[in-house]
């Protein structure tokens, strides 16, 4: 198949970026989207041009590194799918595809399709952990947890931190990401000891990173490759208000 690509090229954060046209032919429809970009880069290198920079790692839909906007949609047209798990069979022959980086003030562009998502790391380090003594892990059955609570915690913990929720939100809110990281801990007995200070620190860090506020459009849940529920945001707001009340 043949594809007409319009790829965002930008040297660094301060430079002026633009969409550049590329044409690829004889592509296999079973190729992944990132393999198609690899093919483009091989072509660019052979002609002496700079390859397109983009983030990737596991290419198995687990690490959350491969985020980009494809035809204006975070990760592309398939729901609950990361960019690396998207294949060319989702597009038509001779289609024009716009490929751009995630857009957010909190995700400054590094180069081309690569953005700096270290703001997520700082939110995690502010409170997304459980303080415990090191040593041998406790017995798995030492703390009984109901099946329903376990499933809810696992659903929240499934967040891979890709940033699609921020990129697709009209306000560039990180509420879905932050709430998932808060709730998978607060639901479990091990996380309840620090629940008050954790939610305050993480929400304050989220605001300090200049993410926008959540306005409940629920676009984040639609584009999340893991289908993280917006109910996590409601629980985060409850935990935050509860913590502020108890602090007083």
PDB file of C-alpha atoms in Angstrom:
ATOM      1  CA  UNK A   1       0.000   0.000   0.000  1.00  0.00           C
ATOM      2  CA  UNK A   2       0.950   3.642  -0.438  1.00  0.00           C
ATOM      3  CA  UNK A   3       0.692   6.309   2.263  1.00  0.00           C
ATOM      4  CA  UNK A   4       1.085  10.072   2.143  1.00  0.00           C
ATOM      5  CA  UNK A   5       2.550  11.230   5.429  1.00  0.00           C
ATOM      6  CA  UNK A   6       2.538  14.704   6.895  1.00  0.00           C
ATOM      7  CA  UNK A   7       4.997  14.493   9.788  1.00  0.00           C
ATOM      8  CA  UNK A   8       5.730  17.235  12.318  1.00  0.00           C
ATOM      9  CA  UNK A   9       9.416  18.173  12.228  1.00  0.00           C
ATOM     10  CA  UNK A  10      10.896  20.450  14.867  1.00  0.00           C
ATOM     11  CA  UNK A  11      14.562  20.731  15.821  1.00  0.00           C
ATOM     12  CA  UNK A  12      13.950  21.671  19.456  1.00  0.00           C
ATOM     13  CA  UNK A  13      11.523  23.487  21.733  1.00  0.00           C
ATOM     14  CA  UNK A  14      12.671  26.948  20.651  1.00  0.00           C
ATOM     15  CA  UNK A  15      12.680  26.257  16.910  1.00  0.00           C
ATOM     16  CA  UNK A  16       9.755  26.747  14.559  1.00  0.00           C
ATOM     17  CA  UNK A  17       8.167  23.445  13.610  1.00  0.00           C
ATOM     18  CA  UNK A  18       6.249  22.449  10.488  1.00  0.00           C
ATOM     19  CA  UNK A  19       4.562  19.530   8.770  1.00  0.00           C
ATOM     20  CA  UNK A  20       6.763  17.865   6.163  1.00  0.00           C
ATOM     21  CA  UNK A  21       5.393  15.661   3.368  1.00  0.00           C
ATOM     22  CA  UNK A  22       6.710  12.148   2.807  1.00  0.00           C
ATOM     23  CA  UNK A  23       5.453   9.400   0.494  1.00  0.00           C
ATOM     24  CA  UNK A  24       5.974   5.710   1.262  1.00  0.00           C
ATOM     25  CA  UNK A  25       5.124   2.970  -1.212  1.00  0.00           C
ATOM     26  CA  UNK A  26       5.072  -0.835  -1.174  1.00  0.00           C
ATOM     27  CA  UNK A  27       4.133  -0.955   2.501  1.00  0.00           C
ATOM     28  CA  UNK A  28       2.794  -4.161   4.003  1.00  0.00           C
ATOM     29  CA  UNK A  29      -0.667  -3.606   5.591  1.00  0.00           C
ATOM     30  CA  UNK A  30       0.382  -5.899   8.448  1.00  0.00           C
ATOM     31  CA  UNK A  31       3.225  -3.588   9.479  1.00  0.00           C
ATOM     32  CA  UNK A  32       2.832  -1.765  12.758  1.00  0.00           C
ATOM     33  CA  UNK A  33       2.672   2.024  12.710  1.00  0.00           C
ATOM     34  CA  UNK A  34       6.111   2.278  14.298  1.00  0.00           C
ATOM     35  CA  UNK A  35       7.564  -0.155  11.763  1.00  0.00           C
ATOM     36  CA  UNK A  36       6.247   2.180   9.099  1.00  0.00           C
ATOM     37  CA  UNK A  37       8.103   5.056  10.780  1.00  0.00           C
ATOM     38  CA  UNK A  38      11.205   2.861  10.906  1.00  0.00           C
ATOM     39  CA  UNK A  39      10.865   2.378   7.155  1.00  0.00           C
ATOM     40  CA  UNK A  40      10.582   6.125   6.676  1.00  0.00           C
ATOM     41  CA  UNK A  41      13.706   6.698   8.761  1.00  0.00           C
ATOM     42  CA  UNK A  42      15.686   4.131   6.779  1.00  0.00           C
ATOM     43  CA  UNK A  43      14.709   5.983   3.611  1.00  0.00           C
ATOM     44  CA  UNK A  44      15.718   9.344   5.125  1.00  0.00           C
ATOM     45  CA  UNK A  45      19.082   8.027   6.322  1.00  0.00           C
ATOM     46  CA  UNK A  46      19.887   6.594   2.891  1.00  0.00           C
ATOM     47  CA  UNK A  47      19.214   9.993   1.319  1.00  0.00           C
ATOM     48  CA  UNK A  48      21.313  11.828   3.931  1.00  0.00           C
ATOM     49  CA  UNK A  49      18.359  13.428   5.749  1.00  0.00           C
ATOM     50  CA  UNK A  50      17.724  13.566   9.483  1.00  0.00           C
ATOM     51  CA  UNK A  51      15.488  10.699  10.687  1.00  0.00           C
ATOM     52  CA  UNK A  52      12.249  11.452  12.484  1.00  0.00           C
ATOM     53  CA  UNK A  53      12.651  11.183  16.237  1.00  0.00           C
ATOM     54  CA  UNK A  54       9.879   9.489  18.197  1.00  0.00           C
ATOM     55  CA  UNK A  55       9.612   7.756  21.572  1.00  0.00           C
ATOM     56  CA  UNK A  56       9.291   3.981  21.791  1.00  0.00           C
ATOM     57  CA  UNK A  57      10.495   1.127  23.933  1.00  0.00           C
ATOM     58  CA  UNK A  58       8.699  -2.191  24.443  1.00  0.00           C
ATOM     59  CA  UNK A  59       6.452  -2.008  21.353  1.00  0.00           C
ATOM     60  CA  UNK A  60       4.008  -4.271  23.166  1.00  0.00           C
ATOM     61  CA  UNK A  61       1.532  -1.693  24.487  1.00  0.00           C
ATOM     62  CA  UNK A  62       2.977  -1.818  28.000  1.00  0.00           C
ATOM     63  CA  UNK A  63       5.570   0.927  28.546  1.00  0.00           C
ATOM     64  CA  UNK A  64       3.543   3.952  27.387  1.00  0.00           C
ATOM     65  CA  UNK A  65       6.444   5.589  25.535  1.00  0.00           C
ATOM     66  CA  UNK A  66       5.093   5.652  21.974  1.00  0.00           C
ATOM     67  CA  UNK A  67       2.441   8.365  22.215  1.00  0.00           C
ATOM     68  CA  UNK A  68       1.723  10.628  19.256  1.00  0.00           C
ATOM     69  CA  UNK A  69      -1.261  12.271  17.577  1.00  0.00           C
ATOM     70  CA  UNK A  70      -2.396  10.438  14.433  1.00  0.00           C
ATOM     71  CA  UNK A  71      -4.942  12.337  12.365  1.00  0.00           C
ATOM     72  CA  UNK A  72      -5.714  14.412  15.444  1.00  0.00           C
ATOM     73  CA  UNK A  73      -6.368  11.408  17.687  1.00  0.00           C
ATOM     74  CA  UNK A  74      -4.073  10.287  20.507  1.00  0.00           C
ATOM     75  CA  UNK A  75      -2.605   6.902  19.499  1.00  0.00           C
ATOM     76  CA  UNK A  76      -4.697   6.799  16.338  1.00  0.00           C
ATOM     77  CA  UNK A  77      -8.167   5.628  15.255  1.00  0.00           C
ATOM     78  CA  UNK A  78      -8.475   2.387  17.276  1.00  0.00           C
ATOM     79  CA  UNK A  79      -9.812   2.648  20.824  1.00  0.00           C
ATOM     80  CA  UNK A  80      -7.851   1.121  23.714  1.00  0.00           C
ATOM     81  CA  UNK A  81      -4.787   0.755  21.486  1.00  0.00           C
ATOM     82  CA  UNK A  82      -1.324   2.244  21.838  1.00  0.00           C
ATOM     83  CA  UNK A  83       0.534   3.625  18.831  1.00  0.00           C
ATOM     84  CA  UNK A  84       2.879   0.634  18.733  1.00  0.00           C
ATOM     85  CA  UNK A  85      -0.077  -1.770  18.577  1.00  0.00           C
ATOM     86  CA  UNK A  86      -1.672   0.120  15.680  1.00  0.00           C
ATOM     87  CA  UNK A  87      -1.205  -1.457  12.231  1.00  0.00           C
ATOM     88  CA  UNK A  88      -1.391  -0.076   8.718  1.00  0.00           C
ATOM     89  CA  UNK A  89      -4.461  -2.224   7.977  1.00  0.00           C
ATOM     90  CA  UNK A  90      -6.384   0.392   9.991  1.00  0.00           C
ATOM     91  CA  UNK A  91      -5.749   2.845   7.131  1.00  0.00           C
ATOM     92  CA  UNK A  92      -6.616   2.813   3.439  1.00  0.00           C
ATOM     93  CA  UNK A  93      -4.357   2.757   0.414  1.00  0.00           C
ATOM     94  CA  UNK A  94      -3.156   6.217  -0.647  1.00  0.00           C
ATOM     95  CA  UNK A  95      -4.494   7.784   2.551  1.00  0.00           C
ATOM     96  CA  UNK A  96      -2.980  10.987   3.930  1.00  0.00           C
ATOM     97  CA  UNK A  97      -1.933  10.650   7.572  1.00  0.00           C
ATOM     98  CA  UNK A  98      -1.070  13.566   9.840  1.00  0.00           C
ATOM     99  CA  UNK A  99       1.460  12.641  12.545  1.00  0.00           C
ATOM    100  CA  UNK A 100       2.129  15.142  15.331  1.00  0.00           C
ATOM    101  CA  UNK A 101       3.483  15.122  18.911  1.00  0.00           C
ATOM    102  CA  UNK A 102       1.285  15.320  22.000  1.00  0.00           C
ATOM    103  CA  UNK A 103       0.382  18.969  22.571  1.00  0.00           C
ATOM    104  CA  UNK A 104       0.495  20.344  26.115  1.00  0.00           C
ATOM    105  CA  UNK A 105       2.332  23.100  27.934  1.00  0.00           C
ATOM    106  CA  UNK A 106       3.361  20.479  30.491  1.00  0.00           C
ATOM    107  CA  UNK A 107       4.769  18.258  27.683  1.00  0.00           C
ATOM    108  CA  UNK A 108       7.341  20.500  25.951  1.00  0.00           C
ATOM    109  CA  UNK A 109       8.614  19.210  22.608  1.00  0.00           C
ATOM    110  CA  UNK A 110      12.150  17.805  22.624  1.00  0.00           C
ATOM    111  CA  UNK A 111      12.437  17.110  18.907  1.00  0.00           C
ATOM    112  CA  UNK A 112       9.999  16.095  16.165  1.00  0.00           C
ATOM    113  CA  UNK A 113       7.477  13.699  17.773  1.00  0.00           C
ATOM    114  CA  UNK A 114       9.324  13.408  21.108  1.00  0.00           C
ATOM    115  CA  UNK A 115       7.965  15.301  24.112  1.00  0.00           C
ATOM    116  CA  UNK A 116       9.186  15.660  27.686  1.00  0.00           C
ATOM    117  CA  UNK A 117       6.767  13.795  29.956  1.00  0.00           C
ATOM    118  CA  UNK A 118       8.906  14.042  33.072  1.00  0.00           C
ATOM    119  CA  UNK A 119       6.071  16.001  34.726  1.00  0.00           C
ATOM    120  CA  UNK A 120       4.408  12.624  35.238  1.00  0.00           C
ATOM    121  CA  UNK A 121       7.523  11.353  36.995  1.00  0.00           C
ATOM    122  CA  UNK A 122       7.487  14.290  39.375  1.00  0.00           C
ATOM    123  CA  UNK A 123       3.823  13.652  40.217  1.00  0.00           C
ATOM    124  CA  UNK A 124       4.642  10.025  40.999  1.00  0.00           C
ATOM    125  CA  UNK A 125       7.695  10.889  43.099  1.00  0.00           C
ATOM    126  CA  UNK A 126       5.661  13.395  45.131  1.00  0.00           C
ATOM    127  CA  UNK A 127       3.514  10.655  46.643  1.00  0.00           C
ATOM    128  CA  UNK A 128       2.793   7.704  44.357  1.00  0.00           C
ATOM    129  CA  UNK A 129       4.429   5.122  46.588  1.00  0.00           C
ATOM    130  CA  UNK A 130       4.016   3.229  49.856  1.00  0.00           C
ATOM    131  CA  UNK A 131       6.589   3.725  52.627  1.00  0.00           C
ATOM    132  CA  UNK A 132       7.586   0.372  54.080  1.00  0.00           C
ATOM    133  CA  UNK A 133      10.571  -1.339  55.640  1.00  0.00           C
ATOM    134  CA  UNK A 134      12.754  -3.184  53.190  1.00  0.00           C
ATOM    135  CA  UNK A 135      13.289  -6.898  53.492  1.00  0.00           C
ATOM    136  CA  UNK A 136      11.431 -10.033  52.596  1.00  0.00           C
ATOM    137  CA  UNK A 137       7.976  -9.548  51.102  1.00  0.00           C
ATOM    138  CA  UNK A 138       5.100 -10.336  53.489  1.00  0.00           C
ATOM    139  CA  UNK A 139       2.927 -13.361  52.880  1.00  0.00           C
ATOM    140  CA  UNK A 140       0.372 -12.682  50.143  1.00  0.00           C
ATOM    141  CA  UNK A 141      -2.490 -13.830  52.393  1.00  0.00           C
ATOM    142  CA  UNK A 142      -1.445 -11.800  55.435  1.00  0.00           C
ATOM    143  CA  UNK A 143      -3.813  -8.971  54.479  1.00  0.00           C
ATOM    144  CA  UNK A 144      -7.149 -10.275  53.163  1.00  0.00           C
ATOM    145  CA  UNK A 145      -8.547  -8.083  50.366  1.00  0.00           C
ATOM    146  CA  UNK A 146     -11.924  -8.611  48.731  1.00  0.00           C
ATOM    147  CA  UNK A 147     -12.082  -9.550  45.071  1.00  0.00           C
ATOM    148  CA  UNK A 148     -13.987  -6.369  44.155  1.00  0.00           C
ATOM    149  CA  UNK A 149     -11.441  -4.073  45.799  1.00  0.00           C
ATOM    150  CA  UNK A 150      -8.596  -6.012  44.193  1.00  0.00           C
ATOM    151  CA  UNK A 151     -10.130  -5.621  40.744  1.00  0.00           C
ATOM    152  CA  UNK A 152     -10.707  -1.885  41.241  1.00  0.00           C
ATOM    153  CA  UNK A 153      -7.107  -1.412  42.371  1.00  0.00           C
ATOM    154  CA  UNK A 154      -5.803  -3.410  39.407  1.00  0.00           C
ATOM    155  CA  UNK A 155      -7.956  -1.388  36.995  1.00  0.00           C
ATOM    156  CA  UNK A 156      -6.456   1.860  38.300  1.00  0.00           C
ATOM    157  CA  UNK A 157      -2.920   0.440  38.371  1.00  0.00           C
ATOM    158  CA  UNK A 158      -3.245  -0.487  34.676  1.00  0.00           C
ATOM    159  CA  UNK A 159      -2.384   3.119  33.741  1.00  0.00           C
ATOM    160  CA  UNK A 160       0.834   3.081  31.671  1.00  0.00           C
ATOM    161  CA  UNK A 161       1.472   6.833  31.902  1.00  0.00           C
ATOM    162  CA  UNK A 162       1.485   7.419  28.152  1.00  0.00           C
ATOM    163  CA  UNK A 163      -0.069  10.896  28.366  1.00  0.00           C
ATOM    164  CA  UNK A 164      -2.919  10.314  25.901  1.00  0.00           C
ATOM    165  CA  UNK A 165      -5.378  11.642  28.494  1.00  0.00           C
ATOM    166  CA  UNK A 166      -3.493  14.946  28.623  1.00  0.00           C
ATOM    167  CA  UNK A 167      -3.084  15.186  24.852  1.00  0.00           C
ATOM    168  CA  UNK A 168      -6.764  14.589  24.123  1.00  0.00           C
ATOM    169  CA  UNK A 169      -8.135  16.840  26.880  1.00  0.00           C
ATOM    170  CA  UNK A 170      -9.081  20.339  25.715  1.00  0.00           C
ATOM    171  CA  UNK A 171      -7.670  21.629  29.007  1.00  0.00           C
ATOM    172  CA  UNK A 172      -4.564  19.394  28.997  1.00  0.00           C
ATOM    173  CA  UNK A 173      -5.633  17.972  32.340  1.00  0.00           C
ATOM    174  CA  UNK A 174      -3.658  15.203  34.019  1.00  0.00           C
ATOM    175  CA  UNK A 175      -6.535  14.324  36.347  1.00  0.00           C
ATOM    176  CA  UNK A 176      -7.056  10.820  34.948  1.00  0.00           C
ATOM    177  CA  UNK A 177      -3.381   9.892  35.254  1.00  0.00           C
ATOM    178  CA  UNK A 178      -3.000  11.371  38.731  1.00  0.00           C
ATOM    179  CA  UNK A 179      -6.235   9.854  40.027  1.00  0.00           C
ATOM    180  CA  UNK A 180      -5.258   6.395  38.768  1.00  0.00           C
ATOM    181  CA  UNK A 181      -1.914   6.617  40.552  1.00  0.00           C
ATOM    182  CA  UNK A 182      -3.607   7.777  43.751  1.00  0.00           C
ATOM    183  CA  UNK A 183      -6.500   5.322  43.753  1.00  0.00           C
ATOM    184  CA  UNK A 184      -4.677   2.077  43.135  1.00  0.00           C
ATOM    185  CA  UNK A 185      -2.837   2.752  46.405  1.00  0.00           C
ATOM    186  CA  UNK A 186      -5.652   4.184  48.519  1.00  0.00           C
ATOM    187  CA  UNK A 187      -7.868   1.197  47.750  1.00  0.00           C
ATOM    188  CA  UNK A 188      -5.394  -1.253  49.277  1.00  0.00           C
ATOM    189  CA  UNK A 189      -4.628  -1.627  53.007  1.00  0.00           C
ATOM    190  CA  UNK A 190      -0.926  -0.917  52.397  1.00  0.00           C
ATOM    191  CA  UNK A 191      -1.761   2.499  50.982  1.00  0.00           C
ATOM    192  CA  UNK A 192      -4.266   3.752  53.529  1.00  0.00           C
ATOM    193  CA  UNK A 193      -1.668   4.837  56.106  1.00  0.00           C
ATOM    194  CA  UNK A 194      -0.435   7.718  53.912  1.00  0.00           C
ATOM    195  CA  UNK A 195      -3.651   8.373  51.983  1.00  0.00           C
ATOM    196  CA  UNK A 196      -4.156  11.919  53.322  1.00  0.00           C
ATOM    197  CA  UNK A 197      -0.722  13.361  52.618  1.00  0.00           C
ATOM    198  CA  UNK A 198      -0.357  11.402  49.375  1.00  0.00           C
ATOM    199  CA  UNK A 199      -3.397  12.870  47.656  1.00  0.00           C
ATOM    200  CA  UNK A 200      -2.564  16.414  48.756  1.00  0.00           C
ATOM    201  CA  UNK A 201       1.046  16.187  47.575  1.00  0.00           C
ATOM    202  CA  UNK A 202       0.183  14.600  44.242  1.00  0.00           C
ATOM    203  CA  UNK A 203      -2.652  16.995  43.399  1.00  0.00           C
ATOM    204  CA  UNK A 204      -0.525  19.994  44.372  1.00  0.00           C
ATOM    205  CA  UNK A 205       2.343  18.694  42.210  1.00  0.00           C
ATOM    206  CA  UNK A 206      -0.064  18.179  39.307  1.00  0.00           C
ATOM    207  CA  UNK A 207      -1.127  21.819  39.602  1.00  0.00           C
ATOM    208  CA  UNK A 208       2.486  22.971  39.932  1.00  0.00           C
ATOM    209  CA  UNK A 209       3.297  21.269  36.607  1.00  0.00           C
ATOM    210  CA  UNK A 210       0.682  23.574  34.994  1.00  0.00           C
ATOM    211  CA  UNK A 211      -1.674  20.898  33.756  1.00  0.00           C
ATOM    212  CA  UNK A 212      -5.186  22.197  33.127  1.00  0.00           C
ATOM    213  CA  UNK A 213      -8.250  21.535  35.253  1.00  0.00           C
ATOM    214  CA  UNK A 214     -10.680  18.702  34.577  1.00  0.00           C
ATOM    215  CA  UNK A 215     -14.020  19.857  33.133  1.00  0.00           C
ATOM    216  CA  UNK A 216     -15.584  16.368  32.939  1.00  0.00           C
ATOM    217  CA  UNK A 217     -15.740  15.988  29.166  1.00  0.00           C
ATOM    218  CA  UNK A 218     -14.595  12.361  29.635  1.00  0.00           C
ATOM    219  CA  UNK A 219     -12.500  12.516  26.460  1.00  0.00           C
ATOM    220  CA  UNK A 220      -9.581  11.144  28.475  1.00  0.00           C
ATOM    221  CA  UNK A 221     -11.336   7.838  29.148  1.00  0.00           C
ATOM    222  CA  UNK A 222     -12.248   7.468  25.467  1.00  0.00           C
ATOM    223  CA  UNK A 223      -8.641   7.822  24.281  1.00  0.00           C
ATOM    224  CA  UNK A 224      -6.959   5.968  27.152  1.00  0.00           C
ATOM    225  CA  UNK A 225      -5.385   2.769  25.754  1.00  0.00           C
ATOM    226  CA  UNK A 226      -6.116   1.018  29.062  1.00  0.00           C
ATOM    227  CA  UNK A 227      -9.670   2.316  29.370  1.00  0.00           C
ATOM    228  CA  UNK A 228      -9.045   3.912  32.781  1.00  0.00           C
ATOM    229  CA  UNK A 229     -12.429   5.056  34.134  1.00  0.00           C
ATOM    230  CA  UNK A 230     -13.170   8.712  34.906  1.00  0.00           C
ATOM    231  CA  UNK A 231     -14.713   7.453  38.143  1.00  0.00           C
ATOM    232  CA  UNK A 232     -11.135   7.554  39.397  1.00  0.00           C
ATOM    233  CA  UNK A 233     -11.240  11.346  39.092  1.00  0.00           C
ATOM    234  CA  UNK A 234     -14.363  11.482  41.255  1.00  0.00           C
ATOM    235  CA  UNK A 235     -12.676   9.316  43.884  1.00  0.00           C
ATOM    236  CA  UNK A 236      -9.551  11.505  43.769  1.00  0.00           C
ATOM    237  CA  UNK A 237     -11.651  14.631  44.349  1.00  0.00           C
ATOM    238  CA  UNK A 238     -13.344  12.928  47.303  1.00  0.00           C
ATOM    239  CA  UNK A 239      -9.991  11.892  48.773  1.00  0.00           C
ATOM    240  CA  UNK A 240      -8.548  15.382  48.263  1.00  0.00           C
ATOM    241  CA  UNK A 241     -11.480  17.170  49.930  1.00  0.00           C
ATOM    242  CA  UNK A 242     -11.463  14.614  52.749  1.00  0.00           C
ATOM    243  CA  UNK A 243      -7.751  15.140  53.324  1.00  0.00           C
ATOM    244  CA  UNK A 244      -8.080  18.935  53.401  1.00  0.00           C
ATOM    245  CA  UNK A 245     -10.919  18.722  55.911  1.00  0.00           C
ATOM    246  CA  UNK A 246      -8.982  16.404  58.195  1.00  0.00           C
ATOM    247  CA  UNK A 247      -5.831  18.513  57.938  1.00  0.00           C
ATOM    248  CA  UNK A 248      -7.743  21.470  59.349  1.00  0.00           C
TER     249      UNK A 248
END
